[in-house]
Amino acid sequence: MLERHRREHPPLRDRTELWLETHAHELAVAAREAARHADVVDRWGARLAGLLTDGGRVLAAGNGGSAAEAQHFTAELVGRFVDERRPLSALCLSAETSSLTAIANDYGAQEVFARQVGAHGRAGDVLVVLSTSGRSPNVLAAAERAREQGMHVWALTGPGPNPLTERADEVLTVPAASTSVIQEVHLMLLHAVCAAVDARLVPAAEEPASGDERTGELAARDAVRAGVA
């Protein structure tokens, strides 16, 4: 059986190695380009930190691999990214399987996210949508419904412009040809947003409790700055 498997499916290490090298190069280029979005990422983090600690909510949605990344993003907010902080209200619309199947059955596939936006979204909330093509009809419908309700729409897409970039308030684009590279960079950008949120919400390291310790620490710090220590 093993010998038959080897004959029918021979090792292709060279081809696999070439794929990995090509992919790694494309990923590195796309990641460097994505770093140019730092201002937008930081702005999103600041906005979410304020919104989610003031009773607001973030919704997220995508299809296929983007659905998994939307769920990954909301899990980081409800749970935690790296350091301990308060839980934040975030819902992944593509993870609601009962709602998805019921809505698709009764209203059609294009409404699977839009109807949930109508149920959960409120004016001032944020909808984060992911689409590598920027052309998914159900994602476009969700973006349109969110804006009708006074929500802010943030999109992560592949190369722009595309229909989703035209329907979003702000966009993070990844100008890569490979869907897998776009998705991987989207996850990197979402992690960066989580880090920007945590930068505002994670408490700073605790200062020494004792007044004497605090005084000694400040004196030592002043001495170092003055070049004495």
PDB file of C-alpha atoms in Angstrom, residues 84-200:
ATOM      1  CA  GLU A  84      -5.013  41.235  30.636  1.00  0.00           C
ATOM      2  CA  ARG A  85      -7.746  43.845  30.168  1.00  0.00           C
ATOM      3  CA  ARG A  86     -11.528  44.128  30.322  1.00  0.00           C
ATOM      4  CA  PRO A  87     -13.584  42.096  27.801  1.00  0.00           C
ATOM      5  CA  LEU A  88     -14.894  44.076  24.821  1.00  0.00           C
ATOM      6  CA  SER A  89     -18.166  43.636  22.928  1.00  0.00           C
ATOM      7  CA  ALA A  90     -17.461  42.125  19.494  1.00  0.00           C
ATOM      8  CA  LEU A  91     -19.654  39.847  17.363  1.00  0.00           C
ATOM      9  CA  CYS A  92     -18.592  37.804  14.346  1.00  0.00           C
ATOM     10  CA  LEU A  93     -21.593  37.630  12.013  1.00  0.00           C
ATOM     11  CA  SER A  94     -20.114  34.858   9.890  1.00  0.00           C
ATOM     12  CA  ALA A  95     -19.886  32.596  12.969  1.00  0.00           C
ATOM     13  CA  GLU A  96     -23.642  32.661  13.670  1.00  0.00           C
ATOM     14  CA  THR A  97     -24.435  29.430  11.829  1.00  0.00           C
ATOM     15  CA  SER A  98     -28.105  29.170  12.811  1.00  0.00           C
ATOM     16  CA  SER A  99     -28.727  32.768  11.792  1.00  0.00           C
ATOM     17  CA  LEU A 100     -26.751  32.330   8.574  1.00  0.00           C
ATOM     18  CA  THR A 101     -28.717  29.292   7.434  1.00  0.00           C
ATOM     19  CA  ALA A 102     -32.076  30.685   8.478  1.00  0.00           C
ATOM     20  CA  ILE A 103     -31.495  34.035   6.768  1.00  0.00           C
ATOM     21  CA  ALA A 104     -30.098  32.419   3.622  1.00  0.00           C
ATOM     22  CA  ASN A 105     -33.128  30.138   3.472  1.00  0.00           C
ATOM     23  CA  ASP A 106     -35.699  32.882   4.035  1.00  0.00           C
ATOM     24  CA  TYR A 107     -34.092  35.955   2.487  1.00  0.00           C
ATOM     25  CA  GLY A 108     -31.278  34.754   0.223  1.00  0.00           C
ATOM     26  CA  ALA A 109     -27.507  34.532   0.598  1.00  0.00           C
ATOM     27  CA  GLN A 110     -26.976  38.225  -0.060  1.00  0.00           C
ATOM     28  CA  GLU A 111     -28.796  39.100   3.187  1.00  0.00           C
ATOM     29  CA  VAL A 112     -26.913  36.774   5.556  1.00  0.00           C
ATOM     30  CA  PHE A 113     -24.789  39.573   7.027  1.00  0.00           C
ATOM     31  CA  ALA A 114     -26.975  42.590   6.290  1.00  0.00           C
ATOM     32  CA  ARG A 115     -29.907  41.287   8.303  1.00  0.00           C
ATOM     33  CA  GLN A 116     -27.660  40.617  11.286  1.00  0.00           C
ATOM     34  CA  VAL A 117     -26.281  44.143  10.969  1.00  0.00           C
ATOM     35  CA  GLY A 118     -29.886  45.350  11.136  1.00  0.00           C
ATOM     36  CA  ALA A 119     -30.414  43.329  14.319  1.00  0.00           C
ATOM     37  CA  HIS A 120     -27.217  44.050  16.223  1.00  0.00           C
ATOM     38  CA  GLY A 121     -25.818  47.302  14.855  1.00  0.00           C
ATOM     39  CA  ARG A 122     -26.534  50.733  16.276  1.00  0.00           C
ATOM     40  CA  ALA A 123     -25.605  54.209  15.170  1.00  0.00           C
ATOM     41  CA  GLY A 124     -21.985  54.854  16.040  1.00  0.00           C
ATOM     42  CA  ASP A 125     -21.009  51.177  16.161  1.00  0.00           C
ATOM     43  CA  VAL A 126     -18.351  49.790  13.828  1.00  0.00           C
ATOM     44  CA  LEU A 127     -18.667  47.101  11.169  1.00  0.00           C
ATOM     45  CA  VAL A 128     -15.389  45.483  10.066  1.00  0.00           C
ATOM     46  CA  VAL A 129     -15.728  43.582   6.785  1.00  0.00           C
ATOM     47  CA  LEU A 130     -13.108  41.466   5.046  1.00  0.00           C
ATOM     48  CA  SER A 131     -13.091  40.550   1.363  1.00  0.00           C
ATOM     49  CA  THR A 132      -9.987  39.730  -0.651  1.00  0.00           C
ATOM     50  CA  SER A 133     -11.778  40.658  -3.883  1.00  0.00           C
ATOM     51  CA  GLY A 134     -13.879  43.505  -2.499  1.00  0.00           C
ATOM     52  CA  ARG A 135     -16.786  42.177  -4.546  1.00  0.00           C
ATOM     53  CA  SER A 136     -18.650  39.696  -2.321  1.00  0.00           C
ATOM     54  CA  PRO A 137     -22.372  40.562  -2.626  1.00  0.00           C
ATOM     55  CA  ASN A 138     -23.216  39.685   0.991  1.00  0.00           C
ATOM     56  CA  VAL A 139     -20.340  41.805   2.318  1.00  0.00           C
ATOM     57  CA  LEU A 140     -21.342  44.739   0.098  1.00  0.00           C
ATOM     58  CA  ALA A 141     -24.948  44.463   1.304  1.00  0.00           C
ATOM     59  CA  ALA A 142     -23.783  44.458   4.925  1.00  0.00           C
ATOM     60  CA  ALA A 143     -21.678  47.577   4.352  1.00  0.00           C
ATOM     61  CA  GLU A 144     -24.616  49.374   2.761  1.00  0.00           C
ATOM     62  CA  ARG A 145     -26.989  48.403   5.586  1.00  0.00           C
ATOM     63  CA  ALA A 146     -24.497  49.516   8.219  1.00  0.00           C
ATOM     64  CA  ARG A 147     -24.109  52.937   6.666  1.00  0.00           C
ATOM     65  CA  GLU A 148     -27.879  53.305   6.416  1.00  0.00           C
ATOM     66  CA  GLN A 149     -27.981  52.758  10.187  1.00  0.00           C
ATOM     67  CA  GLY A 150     -25.303  55.322  10.942  1.00  0.00           C
ATOM     68  CA  MET A 151     -22.544  52.810  11.617  1.00  0.00           C
ATOM     69  CA  HIS A 152     -18.910  53.226  10.620  1.00  0.00           C
ATOM     70  CA  VAL A 153     -17.729  50.723   8.000  1.00  0.00           C
ATOM     71  CA  TRP A 154     -14.090  49.628   7.941  1.00  0.00           C
ATOM     72  CA  ALA A 155     -12.939  47.276   5.207  1.00  0.00           C
ATOM     73  CA  LEU A 156      -9.926  45.073   4.600  1.00  0.00           C
ATOM     74  CA  THR A 157      -9.573  44.097   0.956  1.00  0.00           C
ATOM     75  CA  GLY A 158      -7.076  43.083  -1.671  1.00  0.00           C
ATOM     76  CA  PRO A 159      -5.992  45.543  -4.361  1.00  0.00           C
ATOM     77  CA  GLY A 160      -8.191  48.612  -4.730  1.00  0.00           C
ATOM     78  CA  PRO A 161     -10.210  50.338  -5.865  1.00  0.00           C
ATOM     79  CA  ASN A 162     -13.087  47.868  -5.810  1.00  0.00           C
ATOM     80  CA  PRO A 163     -16.808  47.988  -4.934  1.00  0.00           C
ATOM     81  CA  LEU A 164     -16.147  47.546  -1.209  1.00  0.00           C
ATOM     82  CA  THR A 165     -13.661  50.405  -1.002  1.00  0.00           C
ATOM     83  CA  GLU A 166     -16.413  52.633  -2.411  1.00  0.00           C
ATOM     84  CA  ARG A 167     -18.860  51.572   0.310  1.00  0.00           C
ATOM     85  CA  ALA A 168     -16.533  51.784   3.309  1.00  0.00           C
ATOM     86  CA  ASP A 169     -15.601  54.799   5.405  1.00  0.00           C
ATOM     87  CA  GLU A 170     -11.999  53.621   5.740  1.00  0.00           C
ATOM     88  CA  VAL A 171     -10.071  50.840   4.018  1.00  0.00           C
ATOM     89  CA  LEU A 172      -6.898  48.813   4.491  1.00  0.00           C
ATOM     90  CA  THR A 173      -5.878  47.429   1.102  1.00  0.00           C
ATOM     91  CA  VAL A 174      -3.287  44.743   0.408  1.00  0.00           C
ATOM     92  CA  PRO A 175      -1.926  45.034  -3.154  1.00  0.00           C
ATOM     93  CA  ALA A 176      -1.002  41.364  -3.594  1.00  0.00           C
ATOM     94  CA  ALA A 177      -1.957  38.923  -6.338  1.00  0.00           C
ATOM     95  CA  SER A 178      -2.297  35.864  -4.098  1.00  0.00           C
ATOM     96  CA  THR A 179      -5.470  35.370  -2.058  1.00  0.00           C
ATOM     97  CA  SER A 180      -3.521  33.531   0.633  1.00  0.00           C
ATOM     98  CA  VAL A 181      -1.052  36.406   0.994  1.00  0.00           C
ATOM     99  CA  ILE A 182      -3.879  38.938   1.232  1.00  0.00           C
ATOM    100  CA  GLN A 183      -5.547  36.897   3.974  1.00  0.00           C
ATOM    101  CA  GLU A 184      -2.330  36.498   5.942  1.00  0.00           C
ATOM    102  CA  VAL A 185      -1.614  40.210   5.803  1.00  0.00           C
ATOM    103  CA  HIS A 186      -5.204  40.952   6.816  1.00  0.00           C
ATOM    104  CA  LEU A 187      -4.631  38.887   9.950  1.00  0.00           C
ATOM    105  CA  MET A 188      -1.424  40.800  10.645  1.00  0.00           C
ATOM    106  CA  LEU A 189      -3.298  44.095  10.314  1.00  0.00           C
ATOM    107  CA  LEU A 190      -6.088  42.910  12.612  1.00  0.00           C
ATOM    108  CA  HIS A 191      -3.500  41.882  15.189  1.00  0.00           C
ATOM    109  CA  ALA A 192      -1.998  45.362  14.869  1.00  0.00           C
ATOM    110  CA  VAL A 193      -5.440  46.875  15.523  1.00  0.00           C
ATOM    111  CA  CYS A 194      -5.755  44.720  18.648  1.00  0.00           C
ATOM    112  CA  ALA A 195      -2.333  45.889  19.798  1.00  0.00           C
ATOM    113  CA  ALA A 196      -3.417  49.500  19.247  1.00  0.00           C
ATOM    114  CA  VAL A 197      -6.543  48.875  21.332  1.00  0.00           C
ATOM    115  CA  ASP A 198      -4.490  47.303  24.118  1.00  0.00           C
ATOM    116  CA  ALA A 199      -2.067  50.226  24.065  1.00  0.00           C
ATOM    117  CA  ARG A 200      -4.963  52.362  25.304  1.00  0.00           C
TER     118      ARG A 200
END
